[in-house]
CSV table of C-alpha atoms in Angstrom, one decimal:
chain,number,residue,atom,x,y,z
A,865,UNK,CA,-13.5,-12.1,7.2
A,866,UNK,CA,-15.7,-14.7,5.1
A,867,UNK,CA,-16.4,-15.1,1.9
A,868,UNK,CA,-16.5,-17.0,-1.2
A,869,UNK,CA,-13.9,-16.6,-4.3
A,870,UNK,CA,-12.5,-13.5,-4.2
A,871,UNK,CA,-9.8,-11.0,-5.7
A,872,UNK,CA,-8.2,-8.0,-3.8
A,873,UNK,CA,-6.2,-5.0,-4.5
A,874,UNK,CA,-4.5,-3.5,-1.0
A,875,UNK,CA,-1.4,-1.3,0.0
A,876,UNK,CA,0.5,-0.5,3.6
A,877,UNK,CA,2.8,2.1,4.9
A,878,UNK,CA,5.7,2.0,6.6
A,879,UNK,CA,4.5,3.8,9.8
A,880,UNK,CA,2.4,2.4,12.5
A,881,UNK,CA,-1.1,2.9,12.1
A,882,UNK,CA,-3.0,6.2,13.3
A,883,UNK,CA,-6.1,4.8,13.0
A,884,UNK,CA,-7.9,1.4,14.0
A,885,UNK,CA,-6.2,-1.5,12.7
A,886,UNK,CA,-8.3,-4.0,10.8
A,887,UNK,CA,-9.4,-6.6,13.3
A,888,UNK,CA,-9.4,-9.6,11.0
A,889,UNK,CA,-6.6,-9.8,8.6
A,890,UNK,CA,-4.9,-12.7,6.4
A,891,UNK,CA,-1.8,-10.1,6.2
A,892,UNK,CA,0.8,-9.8,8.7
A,893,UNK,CA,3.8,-8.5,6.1
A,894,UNK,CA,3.6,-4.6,5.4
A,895,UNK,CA,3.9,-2.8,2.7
A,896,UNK,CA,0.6,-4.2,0.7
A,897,UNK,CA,-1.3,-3.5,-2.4
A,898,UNK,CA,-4.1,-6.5,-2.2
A,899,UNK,CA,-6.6,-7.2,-5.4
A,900,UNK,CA,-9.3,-9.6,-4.1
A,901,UNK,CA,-12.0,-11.1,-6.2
A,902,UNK,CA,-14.4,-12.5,-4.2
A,903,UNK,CA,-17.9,-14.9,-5.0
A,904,UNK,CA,-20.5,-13.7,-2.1
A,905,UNK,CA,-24.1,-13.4,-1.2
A,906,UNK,CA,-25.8,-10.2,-0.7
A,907,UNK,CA,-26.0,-8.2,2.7
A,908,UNK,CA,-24.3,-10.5,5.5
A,909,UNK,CA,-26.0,-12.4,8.4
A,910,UNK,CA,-24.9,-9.6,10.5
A,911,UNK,CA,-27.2,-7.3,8.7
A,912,UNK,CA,-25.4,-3.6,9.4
A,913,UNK,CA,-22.6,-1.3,8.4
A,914,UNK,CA,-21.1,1.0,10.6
A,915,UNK,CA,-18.0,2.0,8.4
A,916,UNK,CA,-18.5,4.9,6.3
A,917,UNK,CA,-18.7,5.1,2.9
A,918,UNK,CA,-17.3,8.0,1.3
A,919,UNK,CA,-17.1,9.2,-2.2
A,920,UNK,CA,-13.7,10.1,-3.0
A,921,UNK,CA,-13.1,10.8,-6.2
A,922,UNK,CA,-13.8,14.9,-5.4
A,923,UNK,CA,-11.4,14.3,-2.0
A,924,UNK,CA,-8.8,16.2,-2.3
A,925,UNK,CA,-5.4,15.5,-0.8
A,926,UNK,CA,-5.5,17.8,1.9
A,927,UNK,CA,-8.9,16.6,3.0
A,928,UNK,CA,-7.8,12.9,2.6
A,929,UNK,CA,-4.5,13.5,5.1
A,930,UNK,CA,-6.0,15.8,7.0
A,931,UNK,CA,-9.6,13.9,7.7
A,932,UNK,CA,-10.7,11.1,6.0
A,933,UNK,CA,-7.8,8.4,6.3
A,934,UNK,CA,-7.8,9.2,10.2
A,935,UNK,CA,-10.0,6.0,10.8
A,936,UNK,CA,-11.4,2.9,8.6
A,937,UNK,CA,-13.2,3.7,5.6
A,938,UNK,CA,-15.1,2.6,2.4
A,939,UNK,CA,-14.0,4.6,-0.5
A,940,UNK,CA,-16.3,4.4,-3.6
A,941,UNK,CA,-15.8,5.8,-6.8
A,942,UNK,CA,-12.0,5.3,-7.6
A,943,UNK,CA,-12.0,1.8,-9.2
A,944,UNK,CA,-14.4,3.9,-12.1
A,945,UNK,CA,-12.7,2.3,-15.5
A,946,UNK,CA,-11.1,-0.7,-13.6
A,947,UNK,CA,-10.8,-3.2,-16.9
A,948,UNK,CA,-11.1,-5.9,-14.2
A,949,UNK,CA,-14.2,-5.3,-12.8
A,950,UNK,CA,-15.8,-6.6,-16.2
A,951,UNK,CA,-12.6,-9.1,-16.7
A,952,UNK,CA,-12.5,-10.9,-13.0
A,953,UNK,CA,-15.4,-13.3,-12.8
A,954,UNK,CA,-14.3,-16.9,-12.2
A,955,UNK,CA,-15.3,-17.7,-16.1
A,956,UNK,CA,-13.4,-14.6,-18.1
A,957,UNK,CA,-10.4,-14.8,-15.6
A,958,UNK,CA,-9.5,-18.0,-16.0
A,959,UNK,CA,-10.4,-18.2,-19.5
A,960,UNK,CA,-8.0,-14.7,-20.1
A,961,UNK,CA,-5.3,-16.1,-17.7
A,962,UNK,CA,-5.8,-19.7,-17.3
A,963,UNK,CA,-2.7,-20.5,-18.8
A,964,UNK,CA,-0.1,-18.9,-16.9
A,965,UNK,CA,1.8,-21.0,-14.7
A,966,UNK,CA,2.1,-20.8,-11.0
A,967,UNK,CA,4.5,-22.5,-8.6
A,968,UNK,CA,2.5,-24.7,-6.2
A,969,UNK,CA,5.1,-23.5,-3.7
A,970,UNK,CA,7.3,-20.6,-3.5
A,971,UNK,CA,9.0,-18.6,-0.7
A,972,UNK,CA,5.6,-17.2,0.9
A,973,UNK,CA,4.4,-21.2,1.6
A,974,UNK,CA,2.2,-23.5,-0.3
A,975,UNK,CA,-0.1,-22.0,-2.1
A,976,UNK,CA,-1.9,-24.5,-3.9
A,977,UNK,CA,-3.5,-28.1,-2.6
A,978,UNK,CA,-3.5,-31.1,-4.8
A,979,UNK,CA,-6.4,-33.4,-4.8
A,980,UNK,CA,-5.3,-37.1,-3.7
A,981,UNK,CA,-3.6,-38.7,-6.8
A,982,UNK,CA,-2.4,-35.1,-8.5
A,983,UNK,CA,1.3,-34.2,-8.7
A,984,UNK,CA,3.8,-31.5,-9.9
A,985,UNK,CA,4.6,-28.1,-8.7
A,986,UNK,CA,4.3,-25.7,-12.0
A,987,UNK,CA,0.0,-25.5,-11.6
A,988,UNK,CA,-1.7,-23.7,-14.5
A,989,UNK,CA,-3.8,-20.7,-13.1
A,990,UNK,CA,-6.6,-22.3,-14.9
A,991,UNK,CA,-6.6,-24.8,-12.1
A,992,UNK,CA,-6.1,-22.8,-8.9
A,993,UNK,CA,-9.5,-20.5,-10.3
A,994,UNK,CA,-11.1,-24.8,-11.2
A,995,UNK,CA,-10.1,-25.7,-7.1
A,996,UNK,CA,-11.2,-22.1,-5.4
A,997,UNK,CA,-14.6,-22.6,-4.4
A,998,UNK,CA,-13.1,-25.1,-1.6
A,999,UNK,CA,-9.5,-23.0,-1.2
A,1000,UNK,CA,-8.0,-19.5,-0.7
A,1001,UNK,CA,-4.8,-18.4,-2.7
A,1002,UNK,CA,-2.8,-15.4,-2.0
A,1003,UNK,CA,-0.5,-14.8,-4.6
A,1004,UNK,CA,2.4,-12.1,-3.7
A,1005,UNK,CA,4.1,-10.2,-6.0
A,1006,UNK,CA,7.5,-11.7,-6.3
A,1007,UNK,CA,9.7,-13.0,-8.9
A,1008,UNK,CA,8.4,-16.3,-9.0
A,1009,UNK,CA,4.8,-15.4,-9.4
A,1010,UNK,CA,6.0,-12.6,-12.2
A,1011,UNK,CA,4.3,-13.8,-14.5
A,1012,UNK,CA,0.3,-13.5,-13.8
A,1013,UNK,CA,1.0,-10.3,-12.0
A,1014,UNK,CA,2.6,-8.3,-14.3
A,1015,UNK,CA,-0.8,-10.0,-16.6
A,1016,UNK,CA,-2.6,-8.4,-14.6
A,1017,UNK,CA,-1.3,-5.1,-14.3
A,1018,UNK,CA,-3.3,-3.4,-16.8
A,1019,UNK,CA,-6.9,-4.4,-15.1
A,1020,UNK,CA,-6.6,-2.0,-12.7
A,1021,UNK,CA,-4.5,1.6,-11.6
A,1022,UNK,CA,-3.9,3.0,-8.3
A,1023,UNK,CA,-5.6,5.9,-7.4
A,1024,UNK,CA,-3.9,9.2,-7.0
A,1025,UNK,CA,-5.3,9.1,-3.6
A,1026,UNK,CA,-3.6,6.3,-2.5
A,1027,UNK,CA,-0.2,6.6,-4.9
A,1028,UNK,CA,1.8,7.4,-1.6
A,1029,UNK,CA,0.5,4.3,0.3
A,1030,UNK,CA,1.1,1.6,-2.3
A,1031,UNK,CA,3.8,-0.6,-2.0
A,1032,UNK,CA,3.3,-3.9,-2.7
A,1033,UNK,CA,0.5,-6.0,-4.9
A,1034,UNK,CA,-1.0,-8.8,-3.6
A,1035,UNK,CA,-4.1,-11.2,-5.3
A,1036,UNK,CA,-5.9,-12.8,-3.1
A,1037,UNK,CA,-9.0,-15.5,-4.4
A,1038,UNK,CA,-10.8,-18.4,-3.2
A,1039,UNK,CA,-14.7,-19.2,-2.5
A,1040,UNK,CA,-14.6,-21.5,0.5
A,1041,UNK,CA,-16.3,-19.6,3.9
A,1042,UNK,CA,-13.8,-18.9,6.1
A,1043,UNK,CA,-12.3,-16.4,8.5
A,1044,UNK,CA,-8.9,-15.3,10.0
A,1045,UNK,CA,-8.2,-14.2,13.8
A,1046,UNK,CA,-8.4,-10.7,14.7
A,1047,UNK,CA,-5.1,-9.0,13.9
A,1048,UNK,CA,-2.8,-6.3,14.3
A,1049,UNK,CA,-2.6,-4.8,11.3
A,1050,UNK,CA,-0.7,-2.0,9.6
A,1051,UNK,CA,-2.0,0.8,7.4
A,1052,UNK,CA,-3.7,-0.5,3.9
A,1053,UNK,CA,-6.0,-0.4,1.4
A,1054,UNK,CA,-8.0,-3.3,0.0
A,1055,UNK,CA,-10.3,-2.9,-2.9
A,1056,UNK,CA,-12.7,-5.7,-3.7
A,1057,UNK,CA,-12.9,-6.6,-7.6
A,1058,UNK,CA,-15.6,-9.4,-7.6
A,1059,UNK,CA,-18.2,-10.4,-5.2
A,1060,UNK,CA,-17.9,-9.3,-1.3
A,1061,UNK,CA,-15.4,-9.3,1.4
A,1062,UNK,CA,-16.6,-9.3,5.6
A,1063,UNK,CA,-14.5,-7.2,7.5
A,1064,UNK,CA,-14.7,-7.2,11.6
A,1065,UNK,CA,-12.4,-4.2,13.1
A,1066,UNK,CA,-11.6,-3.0,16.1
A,1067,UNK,CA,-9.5,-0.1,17.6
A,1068,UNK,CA,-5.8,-1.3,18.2
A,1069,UNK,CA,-6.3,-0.6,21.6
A,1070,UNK,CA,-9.0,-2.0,22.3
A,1071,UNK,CA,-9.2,-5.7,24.2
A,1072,UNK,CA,-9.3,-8.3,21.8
A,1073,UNK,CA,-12.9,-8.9,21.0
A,1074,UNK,CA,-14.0,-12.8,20.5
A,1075,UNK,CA,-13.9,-14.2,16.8
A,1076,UNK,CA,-15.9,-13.7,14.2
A,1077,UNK,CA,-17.1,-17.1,13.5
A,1078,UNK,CA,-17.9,-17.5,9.9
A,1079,UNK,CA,-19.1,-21.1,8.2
A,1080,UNK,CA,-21.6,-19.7,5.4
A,1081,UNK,CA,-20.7,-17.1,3.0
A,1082,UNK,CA,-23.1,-14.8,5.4
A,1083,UNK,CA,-20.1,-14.2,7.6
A,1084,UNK,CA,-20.8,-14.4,11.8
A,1085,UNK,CA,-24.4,-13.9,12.3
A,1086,UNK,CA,-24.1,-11.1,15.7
A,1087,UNK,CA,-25.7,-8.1,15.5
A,1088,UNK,CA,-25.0,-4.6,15.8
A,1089,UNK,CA,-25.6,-4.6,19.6
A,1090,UNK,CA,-23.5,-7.1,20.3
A,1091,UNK,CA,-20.1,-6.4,18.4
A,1092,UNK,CA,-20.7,-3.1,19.7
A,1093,UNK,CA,-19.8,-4.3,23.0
A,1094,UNK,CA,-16.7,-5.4,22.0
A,1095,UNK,CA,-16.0,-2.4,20.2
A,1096,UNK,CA,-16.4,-4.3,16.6
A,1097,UNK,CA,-17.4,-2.0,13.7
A,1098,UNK,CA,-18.3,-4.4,10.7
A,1099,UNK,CA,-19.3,-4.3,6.8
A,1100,UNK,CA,-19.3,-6.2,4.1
A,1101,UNK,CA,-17.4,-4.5,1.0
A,1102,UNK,CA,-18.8,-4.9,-2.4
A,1103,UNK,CA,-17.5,-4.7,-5.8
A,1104,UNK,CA,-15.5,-1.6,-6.7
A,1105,UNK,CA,-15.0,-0.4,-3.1
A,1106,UNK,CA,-11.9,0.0,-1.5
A,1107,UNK,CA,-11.0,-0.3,2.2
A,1108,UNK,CA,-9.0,1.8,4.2
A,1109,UNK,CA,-7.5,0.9,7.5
């Protein structure tokens, strides 16, 4: 996965997956609801898309359990009325929630990277969303981060679709091009608010395929032909669409 600054909305089960796992994956926890918001470029040095998009807002349950959430898929449609996807550019975020505090550190890691010659460990949000175009912040939803989450809360509802697999909340931003090794991953769903997120997946059992190498907000530059010999399905997911794994 690459990308510039971004903000995420996922969720996991508790079972193991039935379907392909998500090959690349900052998330190794369970139980996930991510909100990403992410800064990116158009189509993708890779150029193709071989996960399907589906419209679900018409699915209904039975054809969701039954069918659709068998194998990875981009869901359109159920972000329609999100207040965030107006609300969570860089500028109006950080201007509506700039001044909530963070903890620099809390019990998930550091989070936040001071600049030589900065100090303290209460950071305004303002300055995480000043400092993401050269970081990435995940920002769980515990009781130490309570207050920009439960902010946040009203930019965005879980679809009915997905009431039964959402768990946890997670944000997730930052703008610098990066990528994370191809993991196991459990069931989840992650729905892009701003910008565009790459996502390189295989099938769980599958060999490991090599890394996605990705330095520009392009993403890894291989082709169709060649991630299909590792067994690599690839898109990159745009504003208002969810992934499902």
């Amino acid at each position: 996965r690459a990308g510039p600054a971004r903000m995420t909305a996922a969720a996991r089960r508790r079972q193991p997956p039935r379907s392909p796992a998500p090959a690349v994956s900052l998330f190794s926890n369970p139980l996930l609801l991510l909100l990403p918001l992410l800064l990116l470029g158009a189509r993708g040095a890779s150029g193709f898309c071989n996960i399907p998009r589906i419209q679900a807002r018409n699915l209904t349950f039975a054809e969701w359990e039954g069918r659709v959430s068998k194998a990875p898929v981009i869901l359109t449609d159920l972000t329609d009325g999100w207040p965030a996807l107006a609300k969570w550019d860089k500028a109006t975020f950080g201007s509506l929630y700039g001044d909530l505090v963070l903890p620099r550190t809390s019990s998930t890691g550091t989070h936040f990277l001071l600049p030589p010659g900065e100090a303290g460990e209460a950071i305004p949000l303002r300055r995480y969303v000043d400092m993401s175009e050269g970081q990435h912040f995940i920002i769980y939803d515990h009781a130490e981060t309570a207050g920009i989450m439960n902010a946040i809360r009203g930019d965005y509802a879980l679809p009915s679709l997905l009431q039964t697999s959402s768990l946890e909340t997670i944000l997730s931003f930052g703008g610098a091009p990066q990528g994370a090794s191809f993991q196991r991953h459990q069931v989840a769903w992650l729905a892009t608010v701003y910008g565009r997120k790459h996502w390189y997946m295989a099938h769980p059992n599958a060999r490991k395929p090599p890394e996605p190498v990705c330095r520009t907000h392009a993403g890894d530059g291989r082709g169709e032909a060649e991630w299909g010999r590792h067994g690599v399905v690839y898109c990159a997911v745009g504003p208002g669409e969810i992934l499902w794994v």
